[in-house]
Amino acid sequence: MFRYLLSRLLTFLPTFFGVTIISFAFIRMLPGDPIIVMAGERGVSEERYAELIQQFGFDQPIWRQYLDYLGGVVQGDLGQSFVTKKPVWDEFFALFPATLELSICAMIFAVALGLPAGVIAAVNRGKLFDRTLMSTALVGYSMPIFWWALLLIIVFSGMLGITPVSGRISLLYYFDNPSGFMLWDALVSDQKGAFWSALHHLILPTIVLGTIPLAVIARQTRSAMLEVLSEDYIRTARAKGLAPGRVNGVHALRNALIPVITVIGLSVGTLLAGAILTETIFSWPGIGKWMVDSIFRRDYPVVQGGLLLIAVMVMIVNLTVDVLYGLINPKIRKR
Amino acid sequence: MPLLDIRNLSVDFATASGQFRAVDGVDVNVDTGDILAIVGESGSGKSVSMLAMMGLLPWTATITADVMSFGGQDLRGLTPRQRRKIIGKDMAMIFQEPMSSLNPCFTAGFQIKEALRLHLGLDAKERHAKAIELFEMVGIPAPEDRLKAFPHQLSGGMNQRVMIAMAIACSPKLLIADEPTTALDVTIQAQILDLLTGLQRETGMALILITHDMGVVAETAERVQVQYAGQKVEEQPVGDLFETPHHPYTAALLAALPERATSRKLPTIPGVVPGQFDRPMGCLFSPRCQFADDRCRNTPPAPCGPELGLARCHYPLNAKAEATA
Ligand SMILES: Nc1ncnc2c1ncn2[C@@H]1O[C@H](COP(=O)(O)OP(=O)(O)OP(=O)(O)O)[C@@H](O)[C@H]1O
Ligand code: SF4
Ligand SMILES: [Mg+2]
């Protein structure tokens, strides 16, 4: 297991450098001069422009700029935002909990509904529930996030007026947010109703962000279960006299989880992509919104550093999934 | 009253191309302490008839029987919950493929203790002790370690021993072994068969042994039931069956043995078992029978009397020998 982990870590290195190149190149390929954009309506004098060019190192050849950037990255320095002048690193970790909170909720939503739905569909293969669920999943999977979010907002916030449309908590509440996780901080803040308000604000973003993973997990669970249910060992389990709940929920599900775990891991990438849109729609102050804002401001260090950190997060999640995969599949663990 | 009494059992599968009768009017009778072998080529409905009795067939199967009782209890119309109290406890089954019949995600110990908890309600310590005792009974060396092993860490023969230990865990009255040795090496085959017959002697349970192998039949069984295309075509005590087969199919099986009881697989008889679409009108064996005439091809034969081994044939063999004997 240890050697396996080490070898996985080694394969991260090329990916890591690849991401530094891509994120570096990506933001520079966008049209628009960062200094002009920063100056905005006021414009900028020629002397000041030349000064800034030098200050940001844009007068250097491009490979030089990249090496400077890489040199910083290797030492753990991601630079400072052009706009706020704060280190990218600090900004990221101030905002990341908001995204993490939303992503975790979306994932819990997707897994908590997707797993049982897939299991029930497989057990009732071809029956009404199965067919309804699978067509719904297909719709959910192909739903454009933006459109889906607007639809939910119109129905639940506009027509029914039961959910807030933006932010993380009602403005009535104010307390320190040391952990960055609103639910947790609200819970320990001792302010009556704060927790519910935070939870309330999470509902729509969670549904919007969790819909695609939900559809993917339900479909994958169903197909994995169908495959497993025809195995000999399921017949053995039933021949023991075990109840269907135990046969399906323990003997079959445990085997079906192996491919499902992989899919859950893969959908973390999708989730982060979805978070960018979801956060923008719901004014959710997380890294998704931060990235979008920074792209519009041509805030090179933030975009580069943010992309890199997101990529590292995805890699860490994938590694965790690999470990989990080994734990759940004894054939891999003992190898 | 026999332990297991099945009369006129039929199983129909709903398939995409219509109904398919996999088991057609089969009778099975087993008493406590009996060893019954069920022999027949692939597709003759051996497994399906036993799975029907265990209630393990998919919902596409329609099961009908005049009588289906086990230990005095009518198995027809049991609720799933009532049936689960019987199967795995009083009536257990082991299967052909030991490697795929155990769940790869759980240890052998987990899988055997599960049955002990379900049916006997033992606590963790008792379960452990009983599991070790069972592993010793079926000849698994180092049982403590083997309890912790996953199926892929054990050999095929060892897995089949685990399956057997699991099946006998709750001291069943009837054990059904569905081709328990087909997937194993020859040397292991003999060990497993010895184990099964030994356990049968020790515990006095009834044993139904489904097999392709006439050699296995000769060595282990007391009574043999020959099945063909979903029907029982003959039933006799082992010795009599080998000596005076009454059904031409049985005779063909025996005649094709190079040396009786040494061949591993059923000998080849020209032709194949009829499937869903080529079921003959009359005797199901008529397309392959060397004695077939128009009567055979047009009128399905009824079983003869017990003196002729209940042979389902218009012209049973060795009839005279039997009459003069
Ligand atoms: N679930 C099912 N649906 C449709 N047909 C089935 C199903 N299970 C079995 N059959 C058919 O029923 C017939 C009898 O099958 P069965 O498994 O009982 O044969 P068998 O005598 O045990 O053969 P083998 O020696 O190969 O195990 C076969 O033709 C098989 O194709
Ligand atoms: S009834 Fe006729 S065809 Fe059928 S087994 Fe007897 S002799 Fe052969
Ligand atoms: Mg079979």
XYZ file of C-alpha atoms and ligand atoms in Angstrom:
700
model
C 0.000 0.000 0.000
C 2.799 2.399 0.932
C 4.724 1.733 -2.253
C 1.534 2.083 -4.204
C 0.912 5.497 -2.653
C 4.466 6.574 -3.378
C 4.197 5.579 -7.013
C 0.923 7.469 -7.280
C 2.548 10.539 -5.775
C 5.336 10.346 -8.347
C 2.834 10.348 -11.190
C 1.522 13.623 -9.785
C 4.715 15.482 -10.624
C 4.254 15.652 -14.406
C 0.582 16.540 -13.936
C 1.589 19.286 -11.548
C 4.040 20.873 -13.977
C 1.551 20.453 -16.802
C -0.980 22.441 -14.827
C 1.512 25.239 -14.116
C 2.163 25.575 -17.855
C -1.494 25.427 -18.834
C -2.666 27.892 -16.204
C 0.201 30.236 -17.053
C -0.551 30.073 -20.759
C -4.329 30.126 -20.415
C -4.674 33.527 -18.810
C -2.140 35.075 -21.197
C -4.066 33.823 -24.196
C -7.100 35.874 -23.232
C -7.246 39.162 -25.078
C -6.904 42.259 -22.949
C -3.960 43.902 -21.260
C -4.113 43.427 -17.487
C -2.819 46.912 -16.784
C -5.387 48.587 -19.025
C -8.118 46.444 -17.495
C -6.964 47.341 -14.003
C -6.884 51.025 -14.772
C -10.458 50.836 -15.999
C -12.287 53.993 -17.181
C -9.666 56.346 -15.812
C -7.005 55.104 -18.156
C -3.309 55.205 -17.384
C -0.486 57.550 -18.338
C 2.318 56.318 -20.499
C 5.013 56.641 -17.839
C 2.885 54.882 -15.268
C 2.163 52.155 -17.818
C 5.861 51.546 -18.455
C 6.512 51.526 -14.746
C 3.831 48.927 -14.100
C 4.999 46.768 -17.010
C 8.382 46.640 -15.350
C 6.956 46.127 -11.886
C 4.936 43.084 -12.951
C 7.783 41.745 -15.052
C 5.883 41.902 -18.341
C 8.938 43.343 -20.047
C 10.740 40.042 -19.607
C 10.609 37.336 -22.294
C 7.722 34.939 -21.759
C 9.890 31.939 -20.786
C 11.622 34.118 -18.181
C 8.238 35.083 -16.741
C 7.273 31.436 -16.572
C 10.474 30.397 -14.854
C 10.054 33.202 -12.304
C 6.542 31.991 -11.661
C 7.649 28.353 -11.390
C 10.481 29.333 -9.092
C 7.958 30.936 -6.786
C 5.622 27.966 -6.951
C 8.378 25.543 -6.015
C 9.109 27.653 -2.949
C 5.434 27.783 -2.095
C 4.998 31.386 -3.213
C 2.092 31.917 -5.576
C 2.505 35.682 -5.787
C 0.084 38.446 -4.916
C -3.166 39.517 -6.451
C -2.733 42.516 -8.788
C -5.957 43.890 -7.408
C -5.982 43.286 -3.667
C -2.219 42.949 -3.229
C -2.867 40.046 -0.872
C -1.027 36.749 -1.315
C -2.955 34.343 -3.602
C -2.384 31.637 -1.046
C -4.199 33.611 1.696
C -7.084 34.536 -0.545
C -7.512 30.961 -1.645
C -7.679 29.594 1.862
C -10.015 32.342 2.997
C -12.477 31.422 0.256
C -11.915 27.709 -0.091
C -14.048 26.666 2.913
C -17.106 28.229 1.300
C -16.573 26.156 -1.826
C -15.742 23.092 0.198
C -18.874 23.466 2.279
C -21.020 23.763 -0.830
C -19.241 20.875 -2.575
C -19.525 18.586 0.430
C -23.230 19.345 0.727
C -23.702 18.737 -2.994
C -21.798 15.461 -2.757
C -23.759 14.299 0.269
C -26.941 15.214 -1.576
C -25.821 13.298 -4.672
C -24.604 10.203 -2.821
C -27.440 10.076 -0.301
C -30.017 10.109 -3.080
C -28.052 8.510 -5.905
C -26.899 5.332 -4.163
C -30.296 4.196 -2.850
C -32.007 5.262 -6.071
C -29.564 3.215 -8.137
C -29.926 0.202 -5.850
C -33.725 0.322 -5.885
C -33.775 0.773 -9.650
C -31.497 -2.227 -10.163
C -33.493 -4.432 -7.826
C -36.690 -3.431 -9.621
C -35.167 -3.573 -13.046
C -37.529 -2.760 -15.879
C -40.352 -1.768 -13.576
C -41.924 1.659 -13.439
C -39.594 3.073 -10.769
C -36.551 1.964 -12.711
C -37.697 3.461 -15.976
C -38.833 6.714 -14.398
C -35.590 7.070 -12.500
C -33.378 6.357 -15.470
C -35.124 8.846 -17.739
C -35.043 11.454 -14.975
C -31.344 10.793 -14.516
C -30.745 11.294 -18.210
C -32.549 14.639 -18.067
C -30.626 15.618 -14.936
C -27.362 14.691 -16.550
C -27.944 16.791 -19.640
C -29.452 19.777 -17.812
C -27.476 22.996 -18.350
C -26.581 24.189 -14.853
C -27.408 27.803 -15.585
C -30.871 27.036 -16.869
C -31.589 24.602 -14.057
C -30.515 27.124 -11.439
C -32.734 29.822 -12.916
C -35.672 27.439 -13.053
C -35.250 26.519 -9.402
C -34.880 30.167 -8.418
C -38.024 31.113 -10.313
C -40.058 28.321 -8.736
C -38.746 28.163 -5.177
C -37.669 31.725 -4.590
C -39.884 33.612 -7.010
C -43.180 31.760 -7.034
C -43.102 29.975 -3.694
C -40.786 32.367 -1.896
C -39.311 29.652 0.302
C -35.613 29.834 -0.489
C -33.135 32.711 -0.555
C -31.429 33.429 -3.865
C -27.978 34.553 -2.851
C -25.337 34.628 -0.154
C -24.497 32.188 2.597
C -26.585 33.454 5.472
C -29.215 36.071 6.238
C -27.885 39.560 6.918
C -29.649 39.444 10.297
C -26.852 37.365 11.645
C -23.337 38.426 12.190
C -20.592 36.481 13.860
C -16.973 35.570 13.352
C -16.337 33.055 10.682
C -13.048 31.563 11.852
C -13.370 28.110 10.263
C -14.863 29.466 7.060
C -17.579 26.831 7.251
C -20.755 28.797 7.710
C -22.802 25.873 8.999
C -20.296 25.088 11.682
C -19.616 28.656 12.736
C -23.346 29.366 12.851
C -23.880 26.330 15.007
C -21.269 27.363 17.557
C -22.174 31.070 17.408
C -25.076 30.611 19.839
C -27.229 32.865 17.704
C -30.717 31.513 17.473
C -31.732 30.604 13.946
C -28.300 31.239 12.452
C -27.724 27.600 11.644
C -31.099 27.270 9.968
C -30.514 30.380 7.984
C -27.180 29.046 6.751
C -28.747 25.711 5.899
C -31.577 27.481 4.129
C -29.118 29.351 1.949
C -27.421 26.114 1.026
C -30.510 24.373 -0.330
C -30.708 25.703 -3.870
C -26.942 25.839 -4.572
C -26.625 22.288 -3.242
C -29.366 20.991 -5.493
C -28.009 22.829 -8.513
C -24.447 21.677 -7.963
C -25.426 18.140 -6.924
C -27.769 17.360 -9.793
C -25.234 16.136 -12.330
C -23.259 14.012 -9.827
C -26.586 12.672 -8.568
C -27.560 11.540 -12.047
C -24.124 10.040 -12.687
C -24.027 8.195 -9.367
C -27.564 6.836 -9.716
C -26.854 5.496 -13.192
C -23.502 4.014 -12.253
C -24.886 2.417 -9.101
C -27.719 0.880 -11.063
C -25.505 -0.619 -13.741
C -22.939 -1.867 -11.227
C -25.697 -3.422 -9.138
C -27.244 -5.104 -12.163
C -23.932 -6.686 -12.989
C -23.330 -7.815 -9.430
C -26.855 -9.148 -8.870
C -26.354 -11.860 -11.468
C -23.196 -13.142 -9.781
C -23.045 -16.584 -8.200
C -22.235 -15.219 -4.759
C -25.533 -13.373 -4.673
C -27.308 -16.679 -5.194
C -25.190 -18.105 -2.369
C -26.196 -15.234 -0.097
C -29.847 -15.803 -0.891
C -29.447 -19.550 -0.416
C -28.316 -18.822 3.136
C -31.742 -17.393 3.817
C -30.589 -13.783 4.105
C -33.260 -11.123 3.731
C -33.312 -9.136 0.475
C -32.228 -5.999 2.321
C -29.047 -7.701 3.423
C -28.413 -9.437 0.118
C -28.837 -6.229 -1.871
C -27.580 -3.730 0.667
C -24.541 -5.632 1.942
C -23.510 -8.437 -0.387
C -24.361 -6.751 -3.665
C -23.786 -3.099 -2.786
C -20.345 -3.704 -1.353
C -19.209 -5.105 -4.689
C -21.097 -2.536 -6.714
C -19.444 0.267 -4.739
C -16.071 -0.457 -6.293
C -16.894 1.154 -9.644
C -19.195 3.693 -7.985
C -16.396 5.023 -5.762
C -14.334 5.675 -8.886
C -17.174 7.606 -10.430
C -17.685 9.606 -7.252
C -14.011 10.528 -7.326
C -14.201 11.535 -10.957
C -17.236 13.706 -10.360
C -15.261 15.835 -7.915
C -13.652 17.442 -10.970
C -17.084 18.018 -12.473
C -18.210 19.400 -9.153
C -15.495 22.061 -9.099
C -16.316 23.058 -12.644
C -19.967 23.251 -11.650
C -19.047 25.246 -8.555
C -17.749 28.065 -10.723
C -21.163 28.524 -12.348
C -23.171 27.806 -9.224
C -21.214 30.267 -7.112
C -21.560 32.926 -9.745
C -25.320 32.432 -10.001
C -25.909 32.410 -6.256
C -23.250 35.024 -5.335
C -21.585 32.371 -3.234
C -18.261 33.783 -2.036
C -16.117 30.764 -2.869
C -13.153 30.090 -5.121
C -15.389 29.561 -8.157
C -16.689 33.084 -8.016
C -13.210 34.320 -7.111
C -11.759 32.669 -10.230
C -14.421 34.113 -12.503
C -13.979 37.599 -11.054
C -10.204 37.318 -11.381
C -10.423 36.213 -14.970
C -12.501 39.278 -15.776
C -9.925 41.441 -13.983
C -7.049 39.698 -15.748
C -5.552 39.101 -12.329
C -2.798 36.817 -13.613
C -1.337 35.562 -10.309
C -4.756 34.752 -8.896
C -5.878 32.834 -11.982
C -2.599 30.933 -12.256
C -2.356 30.155 -8.586
C -6.033 29.421 -8.154
C -6.103 26.970 -11.054
C -3.011 25.285 -9.726
C -4.465 24.912 -6.234
C -7.747 23.582 -7.629
C -5.803 21.038 -9.653
C -3.887 19.982 -6.550
C -7.160 19.587 -4.663
C -8.521 17.329 -7.405
C -5.335 15.290 -7.313
C -5.620 14.883 -3.548
C -9.218 13.771 -3.914
C -8.224 11.254 -6.568
C -5.533 9.886 -4.304
C -8.035 9.561 -1.474
C -10.371 7.735 -3.812
C -7.563 5.365 -4.744
C -6.906 4.600 -1.098
C -10.608 4.117 -0.455
C -10.790 1.883 -3.485
C -8.040 -0.289 -2.043
C -9.811 -0.460 1.300
C -13.062 -1.567 -0.235
C -11.625 -3.989 -2.760
C -9.633 -6.666 -0.947
C -8.089 -7.921 -4.184
C -6.179 -4.662 -4.533
C -5.378 -4.197 -0.871
C -3.404 -7.413 -0.540
C -1.440 -6.996 -3.704
C -43.420 -39.619 5.334
C -40.399 -38.838 3.164
C -38.232 -35.863 4.106
C -38.609 -34.343 0.673
C -41.589 -35.148 -1.493
C -41.978 -33.458 -4.840
C -44.547 -34.601 -7.346
C -45.111 -33.343 -10.854
C -42.871 -30.294 -10.539
C -42.799 -28.058 -13.609
C -40.935 -24.839 -14.186
C -41.669 -22.462 -17.046
C -39.523 -19.479 -17.900
C -40.968 -16.434 -19.575
C -38.394 -15.623 -22.223
C -38.301 -13.010 -24.960
C -39.389 -15.710 -27.400
C -42.197 -17.143 -25.305
C -42.638 -19.696 -22.554
C -39.929 -22.298 -22.088
C -40.521 -25.387 -19.996
C -37.196 -26.196 -18.320
C -38.597 -28.761 -15.877
C -41.489 -30.954 -16.948
C -43.333 -33.070 -14.418
C -40.404 -34.180 -12.276
C -40.841 -36.209 -9.063
C -38.198 -36.248 -6.348
C -38.324 -38.355 -3.210
C -35.681 -38.278 -0.531
C -35.698 -39.767 2.951
C -33.535 -38.783 5.878
C -30.132 -40.367 5.371
C -30.626 -40.955 1.641
C -28.069 -40.169 -1.014
C -29.807 -39.459 -4.287
C -27.893 -38.685 -7.454
C -29.513 -36.717 -10.241
C -27.783 -37.342 -13.563
C -28.323 -35.903 -16.997
C -26.730 -33.921 -19.747
C -26.424 -30.178 -19.628
C -29.776 -28.449 -19.937
C -31.820 -31.326 -18.552
C -33.235 -29.148 -15.773
C -31.295 -30.572 -12.832
C -30.275 -27.271 -11.350
C -33.526 -25.518 -12.145
C -35.633 -28.126 -10.342
C -33.548 -27.801 -7.168
C -33.411 -24.007 -7.366
C -37.182 -24.007 -7.761
C -37.502 -25.905 -4.518
C -35.123 -23.499 -2.747
C -37.034 -20.538 -4.119
C -33.950 -19.150 -5.821
C -35.241 -18.759 -9.353
C -35.763 -15.315 -10.876
C -39.283 -13.923 -11.112
C -39.490 -14.980 -14.765
C -39.996 -18.559 -13.559
C -43.445 -20.034 -12.968
C -43.339 -23.036 -10.653
C -46.132 -25.578 -10.372
C -46.260 -28.863 -8.464
C -48.897 -31.269 -7.181
C -46.929 -31.858 -4.023
C -43.846 -30.067 -2.754
C -43.266 -30.760 0.890
C -40.180 -30.773 3.029
C -40.192 -32.219 6.537
C -43.967 -32.225 6.448
C -44.162 -28.558 5.490
C -45.763 -27.523 2.216
C -43.243 -25.438 0.283
C -45.804 -24.151 -2.187
C -47.169 -20.752 -1.348
C -44.670 -20.043 1.408
C -44.111 -16.359 1.918
C -40.516 -15.309 1.216
C -40.060 -14.720 4.937
C -41.222 -18.234 5.835
C -38.991 -19.720 3.179
C -35.937 -17.865 4.461
C -36.382 -19.623 7.791
C -35.922 -22.964 6.024
C -33.310 -22.381 3.361
C -29.777 -22.093 4.622
C -30.889 -23.840 7.791
C -32.763 -27.112 7.209
C -32.134 -27.165 3.497
C -28.793 -26.000 2.158
C -27.191 -25.934 -1.256
C -23.688 -25.725 -2.639
C -22.828 -24.816 -6.186
C -20.598 -25.714 -9.050
C -18.155 -22.786 -9.103
C -16.541 -22.402 -5.681
C -14.442 -19.439 -6.782
C -17.390 -17.306 -7.798
C -19.861 -18.619 -5.236
C -18.233 -16.767 -2.356
C -18.425 -13.013 -2.092
C -15.005 -11.544 -3.001
C -15.457 -8.560 -0.688
C -15.904 -10.479 2.547
C -13.711 -12.910 4.431
C -14.591 -16.575 4.648
C -15.178 -16.059 8.362
C -17.644 -13.221 7.812
C -19.611 -15.298 5.353
C -19.895 -18.379 7.517
C -20.617 -16.446 10.713
C -23.379 -14.596 8.947
C -25.329 -17.828 8.576
C -24.645 -18.770 12.190
C -25.987 -15.494 13.460
C -29.039 -15.536 11.226
C -30.295 -19.034 11.950
C -28.775 -19.985 15.292
C -28.592 -16.579 16.947
C -25.129 -17.246 18.388
C -23.139 -14.390 19.902
C -19.793 -13.322 18.495
C -17.704 -15.664 20.626
C -19.906 -18.677 19.998
C -19.952 -17.899 16.291
C -16.177 -17.842 16.196
C -15.857 -21.133 18.050
C -18.495 -22.766 15.870
C -16.877 -21.473 12.677
C -13.557 -22.980 13.717
C -15.238 -26.245 14.565
C -16.933 -26.303 11.158
C -13.700 -25.531 9.324
C -12.054 -28.404 11.155
C -14.949 -30.671 10.241
C -14.492 -29.978 6.529
C -10.723 -30.422 6.770
C -9.520 -26.857 6.451
C -6.046 -26.584 7.997
C -5.177 -23.564 10.165
C -8.826 -22.527 10.531
C -8.026 -19.363 12.510
C -6.069 -17.936 9.571
C -8.500 -19.165 6.961
C -11.363 -17.395 8.678
C -9.585 -14.131 7.969
C -8.833 -14.986 4.342
C -10.684 -13.567 1.373
C -11.925 -16.050 -1.238
C -9.310 -14.998 -3.806
C -6.591 -15.976 -1.339
C -7.833 -19.573 -1.187
C -7.678 -22.333 -3.775
C -10.754 -23.681 -5.530
C -10.821 -26.793 -3.392
C -10.426 -24.735 -0.240
C -13.237 -22.424 -1.281
C -15.483 -25.411 -1.904
C -14.690 -26.608 1.609
C -15.689 -23.194 2.900
C -18.928 -23.482 0.922
C -19.574 -26.903 2.418
C -18.814 -25.655 5.923
C -21.256 -22.810 5.331
C -23.906 -25.181 4.035
C -23.670 -27.573 6.982
C -23.295 -24.750 9.518
C -26.852 -25.075 10.790
C -26.986 -28.889 10.584
C -29.332 -29.102 7.608
C -31.631 -32.065 7.111
C -30.984 -31.932 3.390
C -27.891 -30.852 1.499
C -28.073 -30.306 -2.241
C -24.716 -30.386 -3.974
C -25.007 -29.077 -7.524
C -22.008 -30.467 -9.410
C -19.738 -29.695 -6.465
C -16.601 -31.032 -8.112
C -16.960 -30.178 -11.796
C -14.742 -27.101 -11.536
C -12.010 -28.807 -9.504
C -8.884 -30.865 -10.231
C -9.338 -34.617 -10.316
C -7.467 -35.266 -7.090
C -9.399 -32.556 -5.272
C -12.652 -33.934 -6.705
C -12.209 -37.214 -4.894
C -11.387 -35.441 -1.629
C -14.484 -33.283 -1.796
C -16.703 -36.266 -2.584
C -15.222 -38.221 0.324
C -15.839 -35.226 2.517
C -19.468 -34.961 1.444
C -20.244 -38.644 1.923
C -18.339 -38.668 5.208
C -20.334 -35.720 6.504
C -23.515 -37.359 5.314
C -22.690 -40.514 7.298
C -21.718 -38.548 10.387
C -24.710 -36.262 10.467
C -27.341 -38.509 8.911
C -28.569 -35.714 6.664
C -29.989 -36.455 3.242
C -27.795 -35.636 0.271
C -28.846 -34.835 -3.267
C -25.892 -34.926 -5.581
C -26.330 -33.393 -8.995
C -23.674 -34.564 -11.414
C -22.612 -35.239 -14.967
C -20.315 -37.948 -13.877
C -21.392 -41.588 -13.846
C -18.211 -42.434 -11.968
C -19.269 -40.172 -9.119
C -22.688 -41.782 -9.175
C -21.295 -45.275 -8.883
C -19.043 -44.373 -5.978
C -21.274 -42.207 -3.866
C -24.982 -42.554 -4.462
C -27.544 -45.072 -3.314
C -30.275 -44.135 -5.691
C -30.073 -42.515 -9.103
C -32.561 -40.408 -10.939
C -31.886 -39.779 -14.620
C -33.229 -36.571 -16.131
C -33.590 -35.708 -19.777
C -34.867 -32.429 -21.264
C -36.636 -31.467 -18.062
C -38.207 -34.875 -17.434
C -37.288 -37.656 -15.094
C -36.823 -40.652 -17.373
C -35.731 -43.302 -14.907
C -35.038 -43.958 -11.235
C -33.344 -46.991 -9.691
C -30.943 -47.989 -6.948
C -27.396 -47.525 -8.188
C -26.488 -51.168 -8.596
C -29.654 -52.050 -10.481
C -29.350 -49.034 -12.730
C -25.866 -49.992 -13.816
C -26.883 -53.604 -14.252
C -30.282 -53.317 -15.905
C -31.039 -49.868 -17.241
C -34.615 -49.691 -18.487
C -34.643 -46.433 -20.385
C -32.761 -46.287 -23.679
C -31.243 -42.953 -22.624
C -29.786 -44.494 -19.461
C -28.541 -47.398 -21.481
C -26.929 -45.069 -23.976
C -25.240 -43.151 -21.157
C -23.847 -46.363 -19.742
C -22.958 -47.932 -23.042
C -20.913 -44.938 -24.027
C -18.788 -45.261 -20.899
C -15.408 -46.585 -22.044
C -14.972 -48.399 -18.780
C -17.811 -47.956 -16.418
C -17.227 -45.553 -13.568
C -13.868 -44.336 -14.748
C -14.874 -41.645 -17.190
C -15.118 -38.127 -15.851
C -17.669 -36.593 -18.152
C -20.908 -37.963 -19.497
C -20.174 -39.813 -22.709
C -21.350 -38.306 -25.919
C -24.550 -39.582 -27.404
C -25.134 -38.341 -30.946
C -27.431 -35.313 -31.066
C -28.269 -32.733 -28.429
C -30.893 -32.194 -25.748
C -33.898 -30.489 -27.367
C -34.218 -26.806 -26.522
C -37.066 -24.360 -26.597
C -37.852 -24.644 -30.297
C -37.140 -28.238 -31.255
C -39.137 -30.115 -28.646
C -40.419 -33.309 -30.261
C -44.125 -34.116 -30.167
C -43.825 -37.578 -28.731
C -40.988 -38.974 -26.637
C -38.454 -36.235 -26.016
C -35.606 -38.673 -26.603
C -37.009 -39.979 -29.889
C -34.751 -37.936 -32.215
C -31.711 -39.567 -30.630
C -33.118 -42.968 -29.699
C -32.050 -45.992 -31.688
C -35.335 -47.741 -30.909
C -37.629 -44.917 -31.903
C -40.617 -45.687 -34.110
C -43.745 -43.766 -35.161
C -45.479 -44.368 -31.882
C -42.506 -42.883 -30.043
C -42.471 -39.861 -32.321
C -46.190 -39.141 -31.951
C -47.241 -40.188 -28.447
C -45.359 -39.106 -25.352
C -44.750 -42.151 -23.172
C -45.992 -42.330 -19.581
C -43.708 -43.632 -16.838
C -43.711 -47.422 -16.349
C -44.162 -49.079 -12.994
C -41.478 -49.230 -10.297
C -40.399 -52.693 -11.477
C -39.232 -50.990 -14.651
C -37.504 -48.120 -12.868
C -40.374 -45.737 -13.656
C -38.861 -45.529 -17.132
C -40.608 -43.001 -19.335
C -40.555 -45.193 -22.431
C -42.903 -47.177 -24.658
C -40.397 -49.974 -25.044
C -38.428 -50.249 -21.815
C -35.268 -52.338 -22.006
C -34.523 -55.446 -19.957
C -38.224 -55.881 -19.370
C -38.064 -59.659 -19.828
C -35.046 -60.107 -17.636
C -36.879 -58.252 -14.926
C -40.044 -60.317 -15.394
C -38.287 -63.684 -15.261
C -35.912 -62.717 -12.471
N -33.247 -17.984 -15.696
C -33.499 -18.722 -16.778
N -34.251 -18.220 -17.774
C -34.516 -18.966 -18.886
N -34.081 -20.230 -19.075
C -33.326 -20.775 -18.100
C -32.999 -20.054 -16.905
N -32.235 -20.864 -16.119
C -32.096 -22.017 -16.800
N -32.751 -21.981 -17.978
C -32.847 -23.056 -18.959
O -33.381 -24.178 -18.335
C -32.800 -25.356 -18.876
C -32.344 -26.255 -17.754
O -31.252 -25.625 -17.109
P -30.469 -26.278 -15.892
O -29.509 -25.251 -15.431
O -31.424 -26.810 -14.908
O -29.713 -27.470 -16.558
P -28.749 -28.482 -15.844
O -29.358 -29.818 -16.022
O -28.460 -28.050 -14.463
O -27.485 -28.351 -16.752
P -25.949 -28.216 -16.337
O -25.493 -29.610 -16.230
O -25.356 -27.516 -17.497
O -25.893 -27.471 -15.063
C -31.679 -24.928 -19.778
O -32.092 -25.081 -21.114
C -31.480 -23.466 -19.448
O -31.123 -22.757 -20.597
S -40.271 -44.020 -26.032
Fe -39.331 -44.704 -27.900
S -38.008 -43.028 -28.455
Fe -38.543 -42.736 -26.363
S -36.930 -43.693 -25.264
Fe -38.498 -45.216 -25.463
S -37.965 -46.319 -27.286
Fe -36.771 -44.455 -27.312
Mg -26.779 -27.157 -13.455
